[in-house]
Coordinates of C-alpha atoms in Angstrom, one line a residue:
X1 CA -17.9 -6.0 -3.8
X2 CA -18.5 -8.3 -0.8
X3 CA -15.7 -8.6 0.9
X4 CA -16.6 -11.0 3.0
X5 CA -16.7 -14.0 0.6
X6 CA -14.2 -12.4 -1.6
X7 CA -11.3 -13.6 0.4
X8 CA -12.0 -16.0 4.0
X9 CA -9.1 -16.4 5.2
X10 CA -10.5 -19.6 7.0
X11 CA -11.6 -20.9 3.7
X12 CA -7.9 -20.6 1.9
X13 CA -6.0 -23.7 1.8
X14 CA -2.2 -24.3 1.1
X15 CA -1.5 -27.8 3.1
X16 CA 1.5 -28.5 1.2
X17 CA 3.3 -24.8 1.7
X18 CA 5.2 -23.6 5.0
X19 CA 5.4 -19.9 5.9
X20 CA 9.0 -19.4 5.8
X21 CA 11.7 -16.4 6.0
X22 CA 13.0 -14.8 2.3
X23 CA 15.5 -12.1 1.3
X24 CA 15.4 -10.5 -1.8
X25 CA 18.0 -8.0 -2.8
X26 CA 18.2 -5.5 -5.7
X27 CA 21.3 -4.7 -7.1
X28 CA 21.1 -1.5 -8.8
X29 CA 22.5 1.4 -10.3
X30 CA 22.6 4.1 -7.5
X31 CA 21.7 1.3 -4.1
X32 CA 22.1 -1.9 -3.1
X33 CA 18.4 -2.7 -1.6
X34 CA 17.5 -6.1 0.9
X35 CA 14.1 -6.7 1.8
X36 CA 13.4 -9.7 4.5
X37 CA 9.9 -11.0 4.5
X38 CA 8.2 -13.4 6.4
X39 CA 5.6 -15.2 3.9
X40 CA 2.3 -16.7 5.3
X41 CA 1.2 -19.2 2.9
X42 CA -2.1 -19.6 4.4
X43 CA -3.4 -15.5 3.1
X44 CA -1.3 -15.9 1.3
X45 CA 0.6 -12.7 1.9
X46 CA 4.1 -11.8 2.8
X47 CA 5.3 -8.8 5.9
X48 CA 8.6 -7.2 6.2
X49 CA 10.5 -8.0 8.5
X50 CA 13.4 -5.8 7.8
X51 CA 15.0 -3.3 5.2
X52 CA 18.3 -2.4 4.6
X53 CA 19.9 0.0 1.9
X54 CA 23.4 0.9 1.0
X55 CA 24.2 3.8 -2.0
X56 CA 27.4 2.2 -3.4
X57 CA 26.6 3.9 -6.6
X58 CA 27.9 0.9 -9.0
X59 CA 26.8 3.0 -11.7
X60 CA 30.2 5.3 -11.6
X61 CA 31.2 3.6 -14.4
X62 CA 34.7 4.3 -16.0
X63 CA 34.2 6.7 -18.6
X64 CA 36.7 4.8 -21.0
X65 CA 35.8 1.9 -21.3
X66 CA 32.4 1.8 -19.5
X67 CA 33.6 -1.3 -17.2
X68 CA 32.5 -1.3 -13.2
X69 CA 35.3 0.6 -11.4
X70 CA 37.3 -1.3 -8.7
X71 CA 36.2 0.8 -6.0
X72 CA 32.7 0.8 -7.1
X73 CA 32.8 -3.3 -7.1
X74 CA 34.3 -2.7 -4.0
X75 CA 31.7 -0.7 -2.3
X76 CA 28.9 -3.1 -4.0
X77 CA 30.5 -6.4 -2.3
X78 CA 30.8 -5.2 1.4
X79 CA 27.3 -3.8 1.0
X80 CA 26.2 -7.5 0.4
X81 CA 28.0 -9.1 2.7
X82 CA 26.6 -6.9 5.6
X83 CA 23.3 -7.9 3.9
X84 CA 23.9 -11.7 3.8
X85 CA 25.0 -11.1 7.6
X86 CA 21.9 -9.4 8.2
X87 CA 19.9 -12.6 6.3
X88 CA 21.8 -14.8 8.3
X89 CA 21.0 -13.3 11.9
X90 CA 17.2 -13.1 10.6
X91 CA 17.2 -17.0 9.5
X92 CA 16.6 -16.7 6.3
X93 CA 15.6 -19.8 4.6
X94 CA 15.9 -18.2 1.1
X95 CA 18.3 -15.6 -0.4
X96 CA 17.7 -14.3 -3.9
X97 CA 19.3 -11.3 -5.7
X98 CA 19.0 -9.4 -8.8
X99 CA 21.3 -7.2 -10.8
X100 CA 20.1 -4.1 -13.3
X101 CA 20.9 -1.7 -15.5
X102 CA 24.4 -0.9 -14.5
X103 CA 25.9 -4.3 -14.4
X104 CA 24.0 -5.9 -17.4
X105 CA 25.4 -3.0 -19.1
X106 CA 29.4 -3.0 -17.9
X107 CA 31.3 -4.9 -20.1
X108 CA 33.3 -6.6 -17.0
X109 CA 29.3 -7.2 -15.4
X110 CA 29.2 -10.6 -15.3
X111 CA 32.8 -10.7 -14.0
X112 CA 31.7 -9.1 -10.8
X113 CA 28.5 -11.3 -10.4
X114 CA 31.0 -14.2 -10.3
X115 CA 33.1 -12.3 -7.8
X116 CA 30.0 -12.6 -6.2
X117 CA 29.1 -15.5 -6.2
X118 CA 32.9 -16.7 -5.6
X119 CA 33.1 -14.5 -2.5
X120 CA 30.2 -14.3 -0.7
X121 CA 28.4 -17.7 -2.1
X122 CA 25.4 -15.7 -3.4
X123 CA 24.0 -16.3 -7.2
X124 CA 22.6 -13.3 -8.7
X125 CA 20.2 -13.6 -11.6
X126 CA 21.1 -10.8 -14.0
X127 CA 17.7 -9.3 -15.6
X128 CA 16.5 -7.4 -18.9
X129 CA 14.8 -4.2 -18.7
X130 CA 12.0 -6.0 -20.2
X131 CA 11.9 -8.3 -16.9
X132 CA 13.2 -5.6 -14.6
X133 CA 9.9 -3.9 -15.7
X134 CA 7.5 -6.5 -15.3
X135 CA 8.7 -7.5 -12.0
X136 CA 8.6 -3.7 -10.5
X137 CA 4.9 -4.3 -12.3
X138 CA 4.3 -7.5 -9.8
X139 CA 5.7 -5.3 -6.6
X140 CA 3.7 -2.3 -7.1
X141 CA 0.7 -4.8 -7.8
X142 CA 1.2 -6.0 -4.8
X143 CA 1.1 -2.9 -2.6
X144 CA -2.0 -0.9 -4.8
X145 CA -5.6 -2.0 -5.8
X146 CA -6.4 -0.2 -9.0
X147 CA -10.2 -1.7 -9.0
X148 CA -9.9 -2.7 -12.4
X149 CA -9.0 0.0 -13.9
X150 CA -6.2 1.4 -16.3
X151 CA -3.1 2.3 -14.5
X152 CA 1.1 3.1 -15.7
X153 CA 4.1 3.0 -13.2
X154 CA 7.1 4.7 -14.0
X155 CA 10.3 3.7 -12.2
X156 CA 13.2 5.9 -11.9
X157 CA 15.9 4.4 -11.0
X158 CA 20.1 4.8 -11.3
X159 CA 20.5 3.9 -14.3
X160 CA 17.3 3.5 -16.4
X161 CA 13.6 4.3 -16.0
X162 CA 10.5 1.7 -16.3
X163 CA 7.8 2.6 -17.5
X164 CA 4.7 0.5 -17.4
X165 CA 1.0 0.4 -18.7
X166 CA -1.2 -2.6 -17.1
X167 CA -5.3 -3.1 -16.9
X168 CA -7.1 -5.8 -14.8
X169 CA -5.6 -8.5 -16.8
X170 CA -2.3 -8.2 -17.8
X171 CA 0.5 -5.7 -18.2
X172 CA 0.0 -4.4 -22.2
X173 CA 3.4 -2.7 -22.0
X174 CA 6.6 -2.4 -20.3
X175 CA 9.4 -0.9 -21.6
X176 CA 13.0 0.3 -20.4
X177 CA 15.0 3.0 -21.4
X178 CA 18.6 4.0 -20.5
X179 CA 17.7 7.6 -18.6
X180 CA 18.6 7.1 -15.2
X181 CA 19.4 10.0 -12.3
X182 CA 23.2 8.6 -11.7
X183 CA 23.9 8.3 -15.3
X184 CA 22.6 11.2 -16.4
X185 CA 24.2 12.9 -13.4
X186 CA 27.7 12.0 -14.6
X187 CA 26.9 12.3 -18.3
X188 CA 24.9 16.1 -18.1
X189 CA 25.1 18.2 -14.8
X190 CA 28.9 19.6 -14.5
X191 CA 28.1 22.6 -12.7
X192 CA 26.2 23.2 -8.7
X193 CA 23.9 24.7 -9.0
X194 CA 23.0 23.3 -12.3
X195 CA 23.5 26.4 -15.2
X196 CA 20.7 27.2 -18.3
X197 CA 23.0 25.5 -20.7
X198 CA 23.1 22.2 -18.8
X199 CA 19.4 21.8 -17.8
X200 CA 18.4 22.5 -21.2
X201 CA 20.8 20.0 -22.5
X202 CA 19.6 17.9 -19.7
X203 CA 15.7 18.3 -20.5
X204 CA 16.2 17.7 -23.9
X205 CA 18.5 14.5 -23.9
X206 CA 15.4 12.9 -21.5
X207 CA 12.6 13.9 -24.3
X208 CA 14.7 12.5 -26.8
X209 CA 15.0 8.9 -25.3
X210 CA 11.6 9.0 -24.2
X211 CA 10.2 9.7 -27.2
X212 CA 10.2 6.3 -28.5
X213 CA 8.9 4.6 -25.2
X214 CA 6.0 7.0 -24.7
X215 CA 4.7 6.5 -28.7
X216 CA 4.2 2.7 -27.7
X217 CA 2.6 3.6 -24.6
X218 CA 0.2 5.8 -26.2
X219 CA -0.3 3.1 -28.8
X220 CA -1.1 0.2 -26.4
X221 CA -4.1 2.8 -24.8
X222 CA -7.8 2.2 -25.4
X223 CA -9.9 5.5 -27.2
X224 CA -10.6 7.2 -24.3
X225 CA -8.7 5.7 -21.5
X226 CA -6.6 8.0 -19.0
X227 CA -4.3 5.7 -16.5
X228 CA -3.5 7.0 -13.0
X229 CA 0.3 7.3 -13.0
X230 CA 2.2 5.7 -10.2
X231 CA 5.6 6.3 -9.2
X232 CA 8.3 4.3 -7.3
X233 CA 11.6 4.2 -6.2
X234 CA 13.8 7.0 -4.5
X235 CA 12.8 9.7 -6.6
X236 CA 9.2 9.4 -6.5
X237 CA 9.5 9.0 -2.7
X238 CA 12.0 12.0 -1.7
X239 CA 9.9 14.3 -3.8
X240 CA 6.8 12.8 -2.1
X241 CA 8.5 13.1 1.7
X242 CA 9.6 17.0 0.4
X243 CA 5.8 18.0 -0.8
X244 CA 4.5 16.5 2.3
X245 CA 6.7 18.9 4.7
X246 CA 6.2 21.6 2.6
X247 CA 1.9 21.2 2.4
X248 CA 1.1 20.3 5.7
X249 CA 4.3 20.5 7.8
X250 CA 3.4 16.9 9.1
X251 CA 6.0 13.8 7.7
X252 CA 3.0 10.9 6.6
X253 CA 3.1 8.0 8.1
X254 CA 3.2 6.2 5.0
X255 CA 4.1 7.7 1.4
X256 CA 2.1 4.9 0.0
X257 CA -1.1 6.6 -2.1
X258 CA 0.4 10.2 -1.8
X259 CA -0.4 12.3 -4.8
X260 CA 1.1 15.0 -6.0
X261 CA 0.1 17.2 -9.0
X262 CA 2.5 17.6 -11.8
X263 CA 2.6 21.7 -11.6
X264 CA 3.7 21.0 -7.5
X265 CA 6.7 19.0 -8.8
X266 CA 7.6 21.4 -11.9
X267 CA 8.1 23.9 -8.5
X268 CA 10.1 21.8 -6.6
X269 CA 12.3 21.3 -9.8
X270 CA 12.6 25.1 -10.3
X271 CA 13.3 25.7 -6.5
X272 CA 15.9 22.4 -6.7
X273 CA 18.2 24.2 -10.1
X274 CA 18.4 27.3 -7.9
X275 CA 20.1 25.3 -5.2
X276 CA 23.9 24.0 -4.8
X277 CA 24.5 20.9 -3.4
X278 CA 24.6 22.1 0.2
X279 CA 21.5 23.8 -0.2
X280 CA 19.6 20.4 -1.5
X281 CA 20.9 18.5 1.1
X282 CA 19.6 20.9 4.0
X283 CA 15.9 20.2 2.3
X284 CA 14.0 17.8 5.5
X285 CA 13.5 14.7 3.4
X286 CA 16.9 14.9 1.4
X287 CA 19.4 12.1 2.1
X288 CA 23.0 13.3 1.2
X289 CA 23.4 10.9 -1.3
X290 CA 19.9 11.9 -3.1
X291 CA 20.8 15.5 -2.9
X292 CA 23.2 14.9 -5.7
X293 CA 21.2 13.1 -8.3
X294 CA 17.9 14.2 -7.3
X295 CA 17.8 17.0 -10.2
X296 CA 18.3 14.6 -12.8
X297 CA 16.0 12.0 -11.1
X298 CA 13.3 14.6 -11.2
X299 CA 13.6 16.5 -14.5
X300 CA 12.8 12.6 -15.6
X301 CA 9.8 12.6 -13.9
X302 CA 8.5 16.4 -14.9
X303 CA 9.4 15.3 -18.7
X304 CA 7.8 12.2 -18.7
X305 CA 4.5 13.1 -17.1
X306 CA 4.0 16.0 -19.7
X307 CA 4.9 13.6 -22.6
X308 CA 2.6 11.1 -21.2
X309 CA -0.1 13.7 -20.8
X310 CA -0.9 13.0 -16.7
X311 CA -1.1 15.7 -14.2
X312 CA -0.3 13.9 -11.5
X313 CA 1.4 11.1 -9.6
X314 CA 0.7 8.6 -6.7
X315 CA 3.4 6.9 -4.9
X316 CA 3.9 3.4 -4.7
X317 CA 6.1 2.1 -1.7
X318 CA 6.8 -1.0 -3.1
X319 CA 9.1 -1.6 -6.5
X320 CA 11.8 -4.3 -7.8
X321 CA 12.6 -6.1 -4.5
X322 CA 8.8 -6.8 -3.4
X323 CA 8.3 -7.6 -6.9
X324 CA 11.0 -10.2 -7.0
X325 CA 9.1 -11.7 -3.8
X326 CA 6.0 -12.1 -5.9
X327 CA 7.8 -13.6 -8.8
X328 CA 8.9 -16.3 -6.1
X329 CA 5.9 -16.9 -5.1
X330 CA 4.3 -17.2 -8.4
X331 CA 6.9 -19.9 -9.0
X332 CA 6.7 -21.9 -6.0
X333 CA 3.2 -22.3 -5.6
X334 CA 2.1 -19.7 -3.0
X335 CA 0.2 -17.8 -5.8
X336 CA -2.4 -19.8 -7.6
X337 CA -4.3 -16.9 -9.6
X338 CA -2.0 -14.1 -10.4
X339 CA -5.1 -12.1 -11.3
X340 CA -7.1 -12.8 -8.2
X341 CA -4.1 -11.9 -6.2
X342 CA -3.8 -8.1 -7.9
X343 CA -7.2 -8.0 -7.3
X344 CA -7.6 -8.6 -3.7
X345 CA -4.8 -6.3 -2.1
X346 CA -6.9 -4.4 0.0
X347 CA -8.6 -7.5 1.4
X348 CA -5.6 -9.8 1.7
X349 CA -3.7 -6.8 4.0
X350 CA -6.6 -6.6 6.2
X351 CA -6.6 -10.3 7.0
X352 CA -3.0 -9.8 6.9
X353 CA -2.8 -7.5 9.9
X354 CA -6.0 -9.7 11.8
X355 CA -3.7 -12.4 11.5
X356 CA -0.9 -10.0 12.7
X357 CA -2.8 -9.3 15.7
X358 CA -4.4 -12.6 16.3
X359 CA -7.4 -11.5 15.8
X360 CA -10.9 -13.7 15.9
X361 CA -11.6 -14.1 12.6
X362 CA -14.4 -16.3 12.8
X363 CA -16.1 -14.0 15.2
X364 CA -15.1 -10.9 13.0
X365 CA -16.4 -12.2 9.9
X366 CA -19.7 -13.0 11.7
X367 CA -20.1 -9.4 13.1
X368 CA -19.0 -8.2 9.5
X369 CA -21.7 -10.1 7.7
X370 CA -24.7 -8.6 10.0
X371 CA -23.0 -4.8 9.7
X372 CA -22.6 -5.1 5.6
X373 CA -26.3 -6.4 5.8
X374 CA -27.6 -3.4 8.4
X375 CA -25.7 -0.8 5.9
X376 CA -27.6 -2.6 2.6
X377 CA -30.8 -2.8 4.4
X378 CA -30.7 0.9 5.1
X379 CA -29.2 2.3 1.5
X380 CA -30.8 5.0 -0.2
X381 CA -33.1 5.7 3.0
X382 CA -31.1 6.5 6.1
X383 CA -27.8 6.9 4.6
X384 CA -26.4 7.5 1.1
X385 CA -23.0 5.8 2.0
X386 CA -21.4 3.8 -1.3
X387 CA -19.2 1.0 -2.2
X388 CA -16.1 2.4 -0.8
X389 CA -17.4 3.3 2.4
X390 CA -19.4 -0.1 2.7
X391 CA -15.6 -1.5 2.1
X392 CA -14.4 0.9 4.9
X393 CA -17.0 -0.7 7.7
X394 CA -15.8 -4.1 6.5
X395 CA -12.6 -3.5 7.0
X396 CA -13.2 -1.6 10.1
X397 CA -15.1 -4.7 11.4
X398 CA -12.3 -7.1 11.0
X399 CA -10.0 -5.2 12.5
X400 CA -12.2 -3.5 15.4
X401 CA -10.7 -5.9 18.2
X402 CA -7.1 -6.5 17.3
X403 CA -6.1 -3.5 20.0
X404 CA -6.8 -6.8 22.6
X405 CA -3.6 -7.8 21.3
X406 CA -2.2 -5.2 23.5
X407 CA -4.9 -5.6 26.2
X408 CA -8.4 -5.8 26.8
X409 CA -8.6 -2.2 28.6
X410 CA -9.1 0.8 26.1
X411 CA -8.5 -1.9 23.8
X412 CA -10.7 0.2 21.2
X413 CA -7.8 2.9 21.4
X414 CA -5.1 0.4 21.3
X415 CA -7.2 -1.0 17.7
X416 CA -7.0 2.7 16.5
X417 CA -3.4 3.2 16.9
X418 CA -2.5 -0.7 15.4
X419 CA -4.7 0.5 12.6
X420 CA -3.2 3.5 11.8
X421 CA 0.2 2.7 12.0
X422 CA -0.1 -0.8 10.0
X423 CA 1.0 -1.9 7.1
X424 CA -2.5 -1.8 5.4
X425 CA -1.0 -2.0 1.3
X426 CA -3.2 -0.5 -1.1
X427 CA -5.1 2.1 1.0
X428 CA -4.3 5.7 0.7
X429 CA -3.5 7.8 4.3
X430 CA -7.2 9.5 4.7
X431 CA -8.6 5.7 4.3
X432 CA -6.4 4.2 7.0
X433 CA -7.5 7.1 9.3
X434 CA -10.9 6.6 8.3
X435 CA -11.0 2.6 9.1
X436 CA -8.9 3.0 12.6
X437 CA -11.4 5.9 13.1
X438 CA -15.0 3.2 12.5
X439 CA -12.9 0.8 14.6
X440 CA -12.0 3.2 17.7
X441 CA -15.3 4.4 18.2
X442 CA -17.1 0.0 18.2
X443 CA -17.3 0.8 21.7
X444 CA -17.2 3.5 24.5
X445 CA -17.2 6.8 23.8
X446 CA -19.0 8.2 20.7
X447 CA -17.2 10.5 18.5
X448 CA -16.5 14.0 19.8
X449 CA -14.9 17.0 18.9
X450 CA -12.7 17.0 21.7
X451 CA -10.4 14.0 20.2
X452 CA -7.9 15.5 18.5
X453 CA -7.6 13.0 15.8
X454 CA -11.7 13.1 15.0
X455 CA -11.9 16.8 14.9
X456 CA -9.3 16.9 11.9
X457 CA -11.5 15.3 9.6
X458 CA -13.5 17.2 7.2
X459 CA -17.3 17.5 7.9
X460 CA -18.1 14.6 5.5
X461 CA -15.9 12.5 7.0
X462 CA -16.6 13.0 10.5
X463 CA -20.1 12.1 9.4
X464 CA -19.1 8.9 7.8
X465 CA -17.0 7.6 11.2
X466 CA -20.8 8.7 13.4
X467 CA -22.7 6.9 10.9
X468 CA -20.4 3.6 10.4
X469 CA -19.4 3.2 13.9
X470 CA -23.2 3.0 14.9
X471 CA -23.7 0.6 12.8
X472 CA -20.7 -1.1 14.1
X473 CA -21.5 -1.1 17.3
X474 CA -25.2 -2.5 16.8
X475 CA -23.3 -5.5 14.5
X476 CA -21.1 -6.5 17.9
X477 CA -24.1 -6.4 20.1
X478 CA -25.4 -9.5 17.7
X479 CA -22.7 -11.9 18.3
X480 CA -22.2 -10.7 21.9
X481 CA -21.2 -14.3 23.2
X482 CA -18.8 -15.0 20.4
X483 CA -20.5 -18.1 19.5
X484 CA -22.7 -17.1 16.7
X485 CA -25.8 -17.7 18.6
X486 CA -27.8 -15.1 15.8
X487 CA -28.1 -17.5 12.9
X488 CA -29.6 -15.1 10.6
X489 CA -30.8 -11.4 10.6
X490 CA -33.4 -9.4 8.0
X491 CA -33.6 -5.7 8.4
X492 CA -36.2 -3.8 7.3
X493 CA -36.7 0.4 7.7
X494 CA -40.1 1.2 8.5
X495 CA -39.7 4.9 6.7
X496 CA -43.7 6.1 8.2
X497 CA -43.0 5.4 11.4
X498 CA -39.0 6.0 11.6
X499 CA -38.2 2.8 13.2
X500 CA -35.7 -0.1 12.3
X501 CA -37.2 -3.4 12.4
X502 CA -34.2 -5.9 13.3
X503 CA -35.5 -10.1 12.7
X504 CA -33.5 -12.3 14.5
X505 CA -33.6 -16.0 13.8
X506 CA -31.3 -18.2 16.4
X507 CA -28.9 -20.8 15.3
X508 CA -30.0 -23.0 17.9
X509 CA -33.9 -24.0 18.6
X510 CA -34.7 -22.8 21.8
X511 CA -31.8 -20.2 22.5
X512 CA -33.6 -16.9 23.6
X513 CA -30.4 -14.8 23.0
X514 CA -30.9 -13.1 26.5
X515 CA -27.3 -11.7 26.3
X516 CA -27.4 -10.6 22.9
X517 CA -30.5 -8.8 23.5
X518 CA -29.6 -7.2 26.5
X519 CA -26.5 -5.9 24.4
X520 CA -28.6 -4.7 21.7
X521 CA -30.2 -2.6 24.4
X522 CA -27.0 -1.1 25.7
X523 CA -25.7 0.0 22.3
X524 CA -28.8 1.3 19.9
X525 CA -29.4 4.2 21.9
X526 CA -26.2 6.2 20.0
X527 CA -27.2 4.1 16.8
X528 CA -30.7 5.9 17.1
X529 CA -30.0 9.7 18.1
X530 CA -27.4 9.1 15.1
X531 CA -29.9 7.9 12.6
X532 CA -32.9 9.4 13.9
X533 CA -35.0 6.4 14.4
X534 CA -36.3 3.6 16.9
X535 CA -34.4 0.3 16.5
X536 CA -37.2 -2.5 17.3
X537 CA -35.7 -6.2 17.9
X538 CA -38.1 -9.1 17.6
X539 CA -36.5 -13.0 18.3
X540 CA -38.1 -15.4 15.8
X541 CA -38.1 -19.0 18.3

């Protein structure tokens, strides 16, 4: 995949679109959830600006009648007008909301979307589990690049779990069901910690609605085809923050791409019965409010992944409220190709954070062009590198100056730290590390054992940021004035003689690149102790 034509951000054009400022909230079973975004129509590609989440649990329905409670209404209507404060102070320029399972389900629901509406001016677009499922579909497409291959989500949410199966074109099946960790809270766990009697009951209530649900999601699978399961939403993430601490000791920066196998989970679940409510809550990861519906919330997950037959799950940051963003922008123009946009996520965040950083993409995309062409021309003889690390030293290229944004001194470190703490949707935490790691070492000091940060990496991977980085650096040294003075480059390995031939034809008649072979100078000699060769440049006038 070239990834340099796939998505220029110079080359993308949206004239008639403004960036501007929208909210999206998610009102759910257990939380209320806002998400502000500022949406660059020119990627086109939308950052968070802020978060904010309030457990009001609307889902403590009355068991009588099954209406919304006062207090519960209550609760749900402060919770948005601290969000529509919060919109407000942000300039919003666009506030939409959505309501789920617990108030499409209340009898007295839409009564309480009018009191919201009548009190707080903000129109709430009630949505089917149908839609509620293809939108959490649209956020987590947004945040992961499956490459084109088969993939299922499952949501777990307050009141109902998604679950999803979706391919490089379209989403073959969504479906709904009513199994949700507050409802099932209320309706089966009466005792802390939870007894035999109600887990059992418990576990077997959950196989019995999934049953259904999972039959059509084996029936909309291809012979042969095994999806990667992804999860989202509070219990995917809390069980993800609790593995984490308990693996490595170390919180990740991001819980986006963490994997977890299924038999890790069934533990935690085991370890979670045995506990009473204070005990849960003490767990580093648990919120208070998790810590009493996060038995229920998991058993969901343990008894769906063994009815779906996966052994593991991957953690998807993004859900409902980035998916309603999506949905807008699908509507309003700022998404032309729904497909293409799924299938550029990894590309579209890197430009995403370059822009971020105000970085120089047209000199980027020129130093990325001749290091994609050094690593092709040496394939298969001085390194066996593939696709995904040739997409590492792309991304690595774009992004290997935007530490100037802090300054121009160390600004290599300052690019390894932006890197690593970015935003960068769609890649897991070893491949952010990996990319900051090729970009930190463009210029300076080679990799050593000495930096903390390089010396974690496993032997192969410390191998990869030597190798890619060299290659890096000799890229830089052939646009070393910024004004892409190399017009062209052919590189050839002369395998007999162990040298690099590097063929450099100027963009202007005349030019004898003095600078840029005076650079090329400066930097082979870590390119060639790394490689084992003599890099020979010849200018064609």
């Amino acid at each position: 995949m070239t990834y340099t034509n796939q998505l220029s951000y110079q080359s993308v054009q949206k004239k008639a679109l403004q960036d501007c400022i929208l909210g999206a909230i998610d009102i759910g079973t257990n939380s209320i959830h806002m998400v502000v975004v500022h949406i660059n129509a020119q990627i086109p590609s939308f950052s968070i600006i802020a978060k904010e989440k309030d457990t009001v649990r609307l889902g403590d329905r009355d068991l009588d009648t099954g209406n919304l409670t006062d207090s519960a209404m209550n609760r749900a209507l402060e919770a948005l007008r601290r969000c529509k404060d919060l919109a407000k102070s942000l300039k919003v320029n666009q506030l939409i909301a959505v309501a789920t399972s617990a108030t499409r389900e209340a009898p007295n629901g839409r009564e309480f979307l009018q009191r919201v509406e009548n009190e707080l001016g903000i129109t709430v677009d009630l949505i089917s589990g149908q839609e509620e499922a293809r939108r959490i579909y649209l956020g987590v497409l947004s945040g992961m690049d499956f490459g084109g291959k088969v993939h299922a989500v499952i949501d777990i949410g307050g009141g109902s779990t998604e679950i999803i199966l979706g391919d490089a074109q379209e989403a073959r099946f969504l479906s709904s069901t009513k199994v949700g960790a507050v409802r099932l809270t209320q309706d089966f766990v009466h005792s802390d910690p939870i007894n035999s009697k109600d887990f059992i009951r418990l576990s077997a209530y959950i196989q019995g609605m999934l049953e259904r649900p999972v039959e059509e999601f084996r029936n909309a699978l291809h012979t042969g085809e095994k999806p990667m399961l992804v999860g989202t939403s509070g219990t995917a993430e809390t069980l993800a923050m609790i593995h984490a601490l308990d693996s490595n000791s170390v919180e990740p920066i991001t819980l986006n791409g963490y994997k977890m196998p299924l038999k890790d989970i069934e533990e935690i679940l085991v370890k979670l019965t045995k506990m009473d409510y204070n005990e849960r809550v003490s767990i580093t990861g648990m919120s208070e409010r998790r810590a009493e519906i996060i038995i229920a919330g998991t058993t969901i997950l343990v008894e769906a992944m063994k009815m779906l037959e996966v052994d593991s799950l991957t953690v998807c940051e993004r859900a409902l409220r980035e998916g309603v963003i999506v949905d807008w922008m699908l509507q309003n123009g700022y998404i032309e190709n729904r497909l293409a946009y799924q299938g550029e996520v990894r590309p579209r965040n890197i430009y995403k954070i370059a822009h971020k950083y105000q970085v120089d993409l047209a000199h980027a995309e020129r130093i990325a062009q001749f290091a994609l062409n050094i690593f092709d021309s040496m394939k298969g003889q001085l390194h066996s590198w593939g696709d995904l690390e040739r997409e590492y030293l792309w991304s690595a290229t774009i992004l290997h100056n935007c530490g100037l944004y802090i300054s121009h001194s160390a600004h290599h470190k300052h690019s390894y730290y932006l890197i690593r703490n970015a935003e960068l949707l769609g890649f897991s935490e070893i491949e952010i590390e990996l990319i900051a790691q090729i970009a930190r070492y463009h210029r300076k000091s080679k990799p050593k054992r000495k930096h903390e940060s390089y010396a974690s990496l496993s032997d192969n991977h410390r191998k990869m940021v030597k190798q890619l980085s060299a290659i890096l650096r000799l890229a830089i040294a052939l646009d070393r004035r910024q004004i892409g003075a190399i017009k062209d480059l052919e590189c050839r390995y002369d395998e007999e003689y162990k040298q690099l031939h590097l063929h450099l034809h100027p963009t202007i008649v005349g030019d004898d690149c003095a600078l840029e072979l005076w650079n090329l100078e400066y930097k082979k000699p870590i390119f060639e102790q790394e490689y084992g060769v003599k890099v020979l440049v010849t200018l064609h006038r």
